[in-house]
XYZ file of C-alpha atoms in Angstrom:
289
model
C 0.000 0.000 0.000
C 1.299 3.590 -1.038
C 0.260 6.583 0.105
C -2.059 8.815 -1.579
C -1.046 12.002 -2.861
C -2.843 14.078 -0.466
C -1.554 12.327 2.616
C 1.634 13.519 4.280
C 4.711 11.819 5.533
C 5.389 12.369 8.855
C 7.721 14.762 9.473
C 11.521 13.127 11.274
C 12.274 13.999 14.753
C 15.271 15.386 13.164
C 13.621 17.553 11.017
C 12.192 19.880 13.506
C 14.439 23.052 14.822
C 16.267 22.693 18.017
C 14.561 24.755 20.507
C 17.223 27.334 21.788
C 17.207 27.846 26.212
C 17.976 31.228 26.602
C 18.776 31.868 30.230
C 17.006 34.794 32.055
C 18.491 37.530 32.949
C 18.578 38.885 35.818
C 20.327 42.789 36.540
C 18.934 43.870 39.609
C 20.650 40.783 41.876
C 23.694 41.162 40.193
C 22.953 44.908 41.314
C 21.803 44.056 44.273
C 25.092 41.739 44.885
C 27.446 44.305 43.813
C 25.872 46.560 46.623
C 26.042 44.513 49.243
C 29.838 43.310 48.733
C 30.448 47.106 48.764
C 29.025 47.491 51.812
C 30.435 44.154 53.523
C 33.893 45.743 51.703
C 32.848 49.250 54.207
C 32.715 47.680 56.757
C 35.511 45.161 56.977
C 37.406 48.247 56.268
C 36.229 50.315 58.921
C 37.025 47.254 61.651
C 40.373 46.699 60.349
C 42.051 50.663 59.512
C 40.747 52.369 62.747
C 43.430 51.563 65.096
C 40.285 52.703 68.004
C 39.212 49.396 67.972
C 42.362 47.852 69.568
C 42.446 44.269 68.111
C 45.912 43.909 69.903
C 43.737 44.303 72.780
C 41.670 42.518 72.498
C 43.677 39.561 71.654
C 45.189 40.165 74.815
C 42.323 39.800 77.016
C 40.149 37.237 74.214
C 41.814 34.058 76.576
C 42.645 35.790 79.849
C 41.883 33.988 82.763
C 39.721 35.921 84.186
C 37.893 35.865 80.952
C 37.216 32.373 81.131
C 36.379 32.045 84.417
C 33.496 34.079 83.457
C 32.402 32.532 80.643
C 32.436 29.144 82.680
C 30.144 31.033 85.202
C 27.797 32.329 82.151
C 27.650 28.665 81.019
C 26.787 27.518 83.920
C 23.926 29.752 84.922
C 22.832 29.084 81.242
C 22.862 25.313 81.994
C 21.063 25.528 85.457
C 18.529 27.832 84.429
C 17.796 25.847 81.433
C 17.403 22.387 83.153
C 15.595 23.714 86.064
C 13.599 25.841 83.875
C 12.825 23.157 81.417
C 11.970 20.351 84.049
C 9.748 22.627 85.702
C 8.140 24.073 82.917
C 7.283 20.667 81.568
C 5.565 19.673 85.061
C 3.477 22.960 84.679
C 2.781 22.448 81.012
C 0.645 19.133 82.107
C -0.919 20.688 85.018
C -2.273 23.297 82.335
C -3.586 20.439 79.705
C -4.589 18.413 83.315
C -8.467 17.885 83.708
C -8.165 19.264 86.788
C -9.414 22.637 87.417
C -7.280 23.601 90.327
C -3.994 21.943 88.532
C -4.726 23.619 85.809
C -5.350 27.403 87.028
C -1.886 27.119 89.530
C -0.243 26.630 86.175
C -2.140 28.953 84.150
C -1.582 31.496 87.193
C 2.587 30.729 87.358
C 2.690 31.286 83.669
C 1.305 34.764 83.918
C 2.784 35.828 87.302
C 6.271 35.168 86.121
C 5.803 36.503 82.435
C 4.184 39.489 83.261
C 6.926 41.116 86.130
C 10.932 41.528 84.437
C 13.130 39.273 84.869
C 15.492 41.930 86.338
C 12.788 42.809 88.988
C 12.672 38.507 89.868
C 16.150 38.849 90.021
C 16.289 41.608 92.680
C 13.598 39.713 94.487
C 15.346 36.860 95.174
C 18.457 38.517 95.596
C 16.618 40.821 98.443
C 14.875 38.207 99.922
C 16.269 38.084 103.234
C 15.202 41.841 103.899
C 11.645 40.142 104.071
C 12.653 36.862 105.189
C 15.336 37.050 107.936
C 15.034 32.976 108.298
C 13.337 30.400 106.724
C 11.885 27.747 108.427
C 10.529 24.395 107.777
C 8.064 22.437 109.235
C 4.143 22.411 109.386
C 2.187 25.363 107.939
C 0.840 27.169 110.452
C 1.931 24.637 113.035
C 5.349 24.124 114.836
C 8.552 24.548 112.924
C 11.176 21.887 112.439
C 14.236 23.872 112.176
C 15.064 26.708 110.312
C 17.825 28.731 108.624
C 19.639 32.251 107.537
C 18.063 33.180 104.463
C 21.488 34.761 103.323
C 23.112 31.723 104.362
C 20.705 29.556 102.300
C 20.381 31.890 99.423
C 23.647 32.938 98.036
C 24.337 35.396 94.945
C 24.699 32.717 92.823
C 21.895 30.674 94.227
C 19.676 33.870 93.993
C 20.619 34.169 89.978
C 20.166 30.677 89.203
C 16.783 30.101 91.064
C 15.688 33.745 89.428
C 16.760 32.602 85.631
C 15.077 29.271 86.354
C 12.105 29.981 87.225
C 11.427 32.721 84.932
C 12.416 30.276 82.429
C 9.821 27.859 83.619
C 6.816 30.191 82.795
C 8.541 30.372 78.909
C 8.805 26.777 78.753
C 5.621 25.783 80.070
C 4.129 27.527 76.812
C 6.589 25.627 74.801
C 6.305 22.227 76.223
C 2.366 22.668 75.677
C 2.256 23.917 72.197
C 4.481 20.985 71.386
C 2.144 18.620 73.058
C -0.919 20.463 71.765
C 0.845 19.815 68.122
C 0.695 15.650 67.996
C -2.506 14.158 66.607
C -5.137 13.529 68.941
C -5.471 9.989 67.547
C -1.612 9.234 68.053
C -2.898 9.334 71.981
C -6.429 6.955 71.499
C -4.199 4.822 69.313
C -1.719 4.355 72.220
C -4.722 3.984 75.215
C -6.648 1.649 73.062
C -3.386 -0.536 72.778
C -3.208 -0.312 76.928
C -0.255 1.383 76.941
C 0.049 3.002 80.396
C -0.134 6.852 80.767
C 3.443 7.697 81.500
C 4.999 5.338 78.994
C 2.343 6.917 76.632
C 3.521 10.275 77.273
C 7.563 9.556 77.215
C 7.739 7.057 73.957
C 4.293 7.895 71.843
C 3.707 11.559 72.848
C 6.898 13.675 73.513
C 9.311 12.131 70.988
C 6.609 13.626 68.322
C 6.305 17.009 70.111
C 9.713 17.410 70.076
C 9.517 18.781 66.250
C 8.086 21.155 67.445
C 9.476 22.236 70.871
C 13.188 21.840 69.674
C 13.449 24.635 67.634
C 11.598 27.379 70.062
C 13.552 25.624 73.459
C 16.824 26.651 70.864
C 15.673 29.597 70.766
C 15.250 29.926 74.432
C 18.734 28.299 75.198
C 20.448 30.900 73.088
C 18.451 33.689 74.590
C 19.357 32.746 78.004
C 23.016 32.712 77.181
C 22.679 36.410 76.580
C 19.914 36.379 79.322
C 22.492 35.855 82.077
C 24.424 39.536 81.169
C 21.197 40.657 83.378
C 22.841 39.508 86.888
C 25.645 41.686 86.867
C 23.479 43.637 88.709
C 24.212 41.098 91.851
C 27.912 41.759 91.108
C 28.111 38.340 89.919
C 31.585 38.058 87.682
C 29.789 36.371 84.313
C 30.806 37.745 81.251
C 29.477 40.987 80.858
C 30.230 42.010 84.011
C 33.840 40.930 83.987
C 34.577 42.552 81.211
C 33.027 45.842 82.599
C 35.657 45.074 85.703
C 38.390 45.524 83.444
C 37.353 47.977 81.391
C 36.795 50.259 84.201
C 40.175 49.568 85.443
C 42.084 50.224 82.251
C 39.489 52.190 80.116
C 39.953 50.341 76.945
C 36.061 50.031 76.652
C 35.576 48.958 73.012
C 38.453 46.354 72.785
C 36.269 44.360 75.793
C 32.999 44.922 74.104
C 34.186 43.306 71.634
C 36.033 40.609 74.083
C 32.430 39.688 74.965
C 30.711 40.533 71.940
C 33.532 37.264 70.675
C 32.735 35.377 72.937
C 28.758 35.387 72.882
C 29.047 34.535 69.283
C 30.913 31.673 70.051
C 28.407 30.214 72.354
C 25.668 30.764 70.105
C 27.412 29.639 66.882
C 27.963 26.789 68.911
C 24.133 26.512 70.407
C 22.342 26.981 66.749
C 24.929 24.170 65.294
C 23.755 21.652 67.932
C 19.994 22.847 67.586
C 20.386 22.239 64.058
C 21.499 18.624 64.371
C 18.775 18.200 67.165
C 16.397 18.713 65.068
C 17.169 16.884 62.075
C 16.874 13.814 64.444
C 13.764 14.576 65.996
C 12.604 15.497 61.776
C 13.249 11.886 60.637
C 11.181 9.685 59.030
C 8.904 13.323 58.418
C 8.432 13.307 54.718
């Protein structure tokens, strides 16, 4: 069979014209590029040609002892006000999602006590407390005491910071710890009580492993903030970072070369805070598609 005269053959793949990619252009980010490395140019040269900021200085004092010492102090409020803060904000995060009315206005009632009044003003507070306070004693309320004790001997600077930091932290990550438990399917928890799984074991391996997509990145946030939270007790003289390096910078007046000593060093400790949040939660985002 031949074909007719009116019928066309098919035209070869080869035939047809090559369609030509022509890339889009784009001037204003190349623009916008150029302007910013001029400006990243400005200001690398204004740190680096005035000799007011003192970078000899400040390589001087960068790793001084005393330097450290405070930084180990800073990390260690962090740390205390964080755990305590955490642990106790997760204890008032189920009393707010408990059934029970009373449990659940304490909490409700904590949160906005301890959010509402500054955390300087807590800090003071605590810091004060033996001018209301002389002794604290323990035994049955309203009844006979047990024994009691110096408040100042009980409550030292350091004490006073920590328990202030923590328990302003609390009230922060009570609202964390609940969003994050608010966030996990209600079925997830049927699902686990129909399979008689007990409460606690359904909270700690169904519930909070699934809320922690969603508390990890605002308790990082948190965790960071407190590490440049704790520059508020140097109002108890306490020798953390920023106060130290107001100590020596009021001894030898070279003010901007220890800004910048501590300005180092809190970027350090949150560099090194966002790298671990970041790893934290790309193990807690497995398996989410």
């Amino acid at each position: 069979m031949t074909l007719s005269d009116t019928q066309a053959a098919p035209a070869h793949p080869r035939d047809e014209p090559v369609p030509k990619i022509v890339t889009a252009r784009h001037p204003l980010r190349w623009l916008s590029g150029a302007g910013v490395l001029v400006l990243l140019a400005m200001v690398a040269s204004a740190l680096i040609t005035n000799p007011a900021w003192e970078w000899d200085v400040v390589g001087v004092y960068l790793f001084a002892p005393s330097v450290l010492r405070s930084v180990l102090l800073t990390l260690e409020l962090t740390a205390l006000a964080i755990v305590l803060g955490f642990a106790l904000g997760t204890v008032l995060a189920l009393m707010r999602l408990s059934p029970n009315r009373l449990l659940s206005a304490v909490a409700w009632a904590y949160v906005w006590l301890f959010r509402s009044v500054p955390l300087i003003l807590q800090l003071l507070f605590w810091y004060n407390l033996a001018l209301l306070y002389p002794r604290l004693s323990f035994g049955v309320p309203f009844g006979p005491a047990f024994f009691d004790i110096g408040t100042m001997d009980l409550i030292s600077p350091l004490t006073a910071a920590a328990l202030g930091l923590a328990l302003h932290q609390a009230a922060y990550a009570a609202e964390i710890v609940r969003g994050g438990l608010l966030s996990v399917d209600p079925g997830q928890r049927l699902a686990s009580a129909a399979l008689g799984i007990p409460p606690w074991r359904r909270l700690f391996k169904v519930i909070l492993p699934q809320a922690m997509r969603t508390i990890v990145p605002n308790a990082g946030n948190e965790i960071i903030g407190m590490v440049k939270g704790t520059s508020v007790v140097y109002i108890m003289a306490l020798p953390e970072l920023f106060y130290q390096v107001q100590v020596i910078y009021n001894r030898n007046g070279r003010v901007m070369a220890l800004l910048l000593v501590a300005a180092i060093w809190y970027l350090v400790l949150t560099t090194a805070l966002s790298v671990g949040q970041h790893y934290i939660e790309r193990y807690y985002g497995r398996g989410r598609a």
